[in-house]
Tab-separated table of C-alpha atoms in Angstrom:
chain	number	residue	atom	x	y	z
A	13	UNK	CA	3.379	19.015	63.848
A	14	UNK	CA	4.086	15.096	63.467
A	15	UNK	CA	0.776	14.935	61.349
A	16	UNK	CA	1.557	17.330	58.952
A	17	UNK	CA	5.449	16.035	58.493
A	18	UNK	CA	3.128	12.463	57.816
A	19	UNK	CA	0.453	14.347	55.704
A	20	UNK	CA	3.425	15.970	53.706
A	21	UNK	CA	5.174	12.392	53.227
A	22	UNK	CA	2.397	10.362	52.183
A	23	UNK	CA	1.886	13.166	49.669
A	24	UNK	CA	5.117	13.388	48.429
A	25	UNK	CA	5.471	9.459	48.486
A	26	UNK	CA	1.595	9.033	46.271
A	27	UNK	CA	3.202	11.868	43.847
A	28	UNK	CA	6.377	9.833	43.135
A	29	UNK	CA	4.641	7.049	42.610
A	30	UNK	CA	2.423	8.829	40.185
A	31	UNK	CA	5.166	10.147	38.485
A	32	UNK	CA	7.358	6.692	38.032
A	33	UNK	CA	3.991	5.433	36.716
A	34	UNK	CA	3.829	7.960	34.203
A	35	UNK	CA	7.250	7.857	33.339
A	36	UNK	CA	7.100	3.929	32.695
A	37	UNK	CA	3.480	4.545	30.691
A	38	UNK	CA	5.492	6.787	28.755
A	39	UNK	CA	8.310	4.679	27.812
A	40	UNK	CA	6.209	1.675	26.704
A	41	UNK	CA	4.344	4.026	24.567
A	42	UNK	CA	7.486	4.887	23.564
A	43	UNK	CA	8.656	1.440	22.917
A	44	UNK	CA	5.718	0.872	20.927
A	45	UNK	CA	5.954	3.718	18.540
A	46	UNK	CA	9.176	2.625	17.962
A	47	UNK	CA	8.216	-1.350	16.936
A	48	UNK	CA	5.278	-0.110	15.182
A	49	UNK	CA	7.675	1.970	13.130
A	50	UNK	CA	10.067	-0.325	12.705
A	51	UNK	CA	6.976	-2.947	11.045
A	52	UNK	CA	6.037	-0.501	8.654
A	53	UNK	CA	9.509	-0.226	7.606
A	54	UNK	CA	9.727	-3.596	7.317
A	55	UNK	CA	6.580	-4.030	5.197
A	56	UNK	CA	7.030	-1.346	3.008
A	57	UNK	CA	10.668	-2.878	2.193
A	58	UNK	CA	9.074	-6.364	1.306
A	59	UNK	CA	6.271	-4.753	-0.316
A	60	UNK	CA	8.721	-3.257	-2.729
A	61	UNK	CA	10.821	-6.399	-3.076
A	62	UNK	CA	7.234	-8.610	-4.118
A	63	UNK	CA	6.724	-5.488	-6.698
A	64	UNK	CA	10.078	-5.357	-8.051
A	65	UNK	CA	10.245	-9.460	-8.784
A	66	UNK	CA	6.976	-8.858	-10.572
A	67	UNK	CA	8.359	-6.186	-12.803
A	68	UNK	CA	11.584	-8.208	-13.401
A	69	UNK	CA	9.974	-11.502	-13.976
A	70	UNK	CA	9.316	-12.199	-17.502
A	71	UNK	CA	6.951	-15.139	-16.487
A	72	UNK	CA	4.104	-12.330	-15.609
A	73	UNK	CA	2.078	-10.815	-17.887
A	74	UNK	CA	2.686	-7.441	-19.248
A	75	UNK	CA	-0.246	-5.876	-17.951
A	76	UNK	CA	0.513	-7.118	-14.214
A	77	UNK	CA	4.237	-5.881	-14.424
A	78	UNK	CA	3.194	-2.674	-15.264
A	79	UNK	CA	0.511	-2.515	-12.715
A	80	UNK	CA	3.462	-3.852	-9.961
A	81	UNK	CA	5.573	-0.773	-11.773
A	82	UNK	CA	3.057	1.882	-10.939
A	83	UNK	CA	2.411	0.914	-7.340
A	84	UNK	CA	6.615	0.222	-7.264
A	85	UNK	CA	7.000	3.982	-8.378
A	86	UNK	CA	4.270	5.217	-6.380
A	87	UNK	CA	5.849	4.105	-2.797
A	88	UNK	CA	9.465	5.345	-3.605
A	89	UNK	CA	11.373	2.657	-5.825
A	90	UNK	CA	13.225	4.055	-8.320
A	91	UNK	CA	16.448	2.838	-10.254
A	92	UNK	CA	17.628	-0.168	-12.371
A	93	UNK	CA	13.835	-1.881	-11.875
A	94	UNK	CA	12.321	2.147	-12.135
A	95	UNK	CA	14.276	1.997	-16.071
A	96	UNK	CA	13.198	-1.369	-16.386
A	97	UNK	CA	9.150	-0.141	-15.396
A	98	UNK	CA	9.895	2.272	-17.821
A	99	UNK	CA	11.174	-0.008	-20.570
A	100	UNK	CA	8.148	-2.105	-20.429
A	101	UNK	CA	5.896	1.249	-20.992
A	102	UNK	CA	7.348	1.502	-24.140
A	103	UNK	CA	6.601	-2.095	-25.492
A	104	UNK	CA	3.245	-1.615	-24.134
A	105	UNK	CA	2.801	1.051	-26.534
A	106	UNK	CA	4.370	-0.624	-29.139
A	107	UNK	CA	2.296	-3.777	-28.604
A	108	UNK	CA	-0.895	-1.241	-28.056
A	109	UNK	CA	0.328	0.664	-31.922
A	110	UNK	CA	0.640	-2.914	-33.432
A	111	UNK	CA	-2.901	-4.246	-32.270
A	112	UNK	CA	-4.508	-0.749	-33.280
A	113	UNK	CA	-2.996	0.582	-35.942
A	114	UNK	CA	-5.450	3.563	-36.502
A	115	UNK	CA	-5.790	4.291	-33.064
A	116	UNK	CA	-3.303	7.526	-32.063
């Protein structure tokens, strides 16, 4: 009788520290998800900051604002810098109709 009482504690004792193993694998997976998440956040927000001061920089090119516009667009800005993306489409083209005039 004593040995089984043991037998059933020692199991009981190995399964609850299998379980608060699990459960401390499962927050720091947790934990990670959560960081990991929080760094793609946080480079998707400065990737869209770097793309926005190349649209609104009138140091840059055209061709590399408009490039900076696309991906800017593509990734979910939109707004005063999506108008101003939009803006510099249209002197593109006007540049483009001035340099080729026959070309339609």
């Amino acid at each position: 009788m004593m040995e089984t009482v043991l037998l059933v504690a020692s199991v009981l004792t190995a399964l609850g520290v299998i379980i608060a193993s699990a459960v401390k694998v499962y927050k720091f997976i947790r934990k990670c998800e959560k960081w990991i998440d929080e760094t793609n956040e946080h480079s998707l927000d400065n990737y869209l900051s770097i793309k926005r001061l190349t649209i609104m920089s009138h140091e840059m090119p055209l061709s590399e604002r408009i490039a900076a516009g696309e991906k800017y667009i593509k990734y979910g800005g939109n707004g005063e810098v999506k108008a101003k993306y939009n803006e510099l489409l249209e002197i593109s083209k006007e540049i483009n109709k001035e340099e080729y005039p026959y070309e339609n």
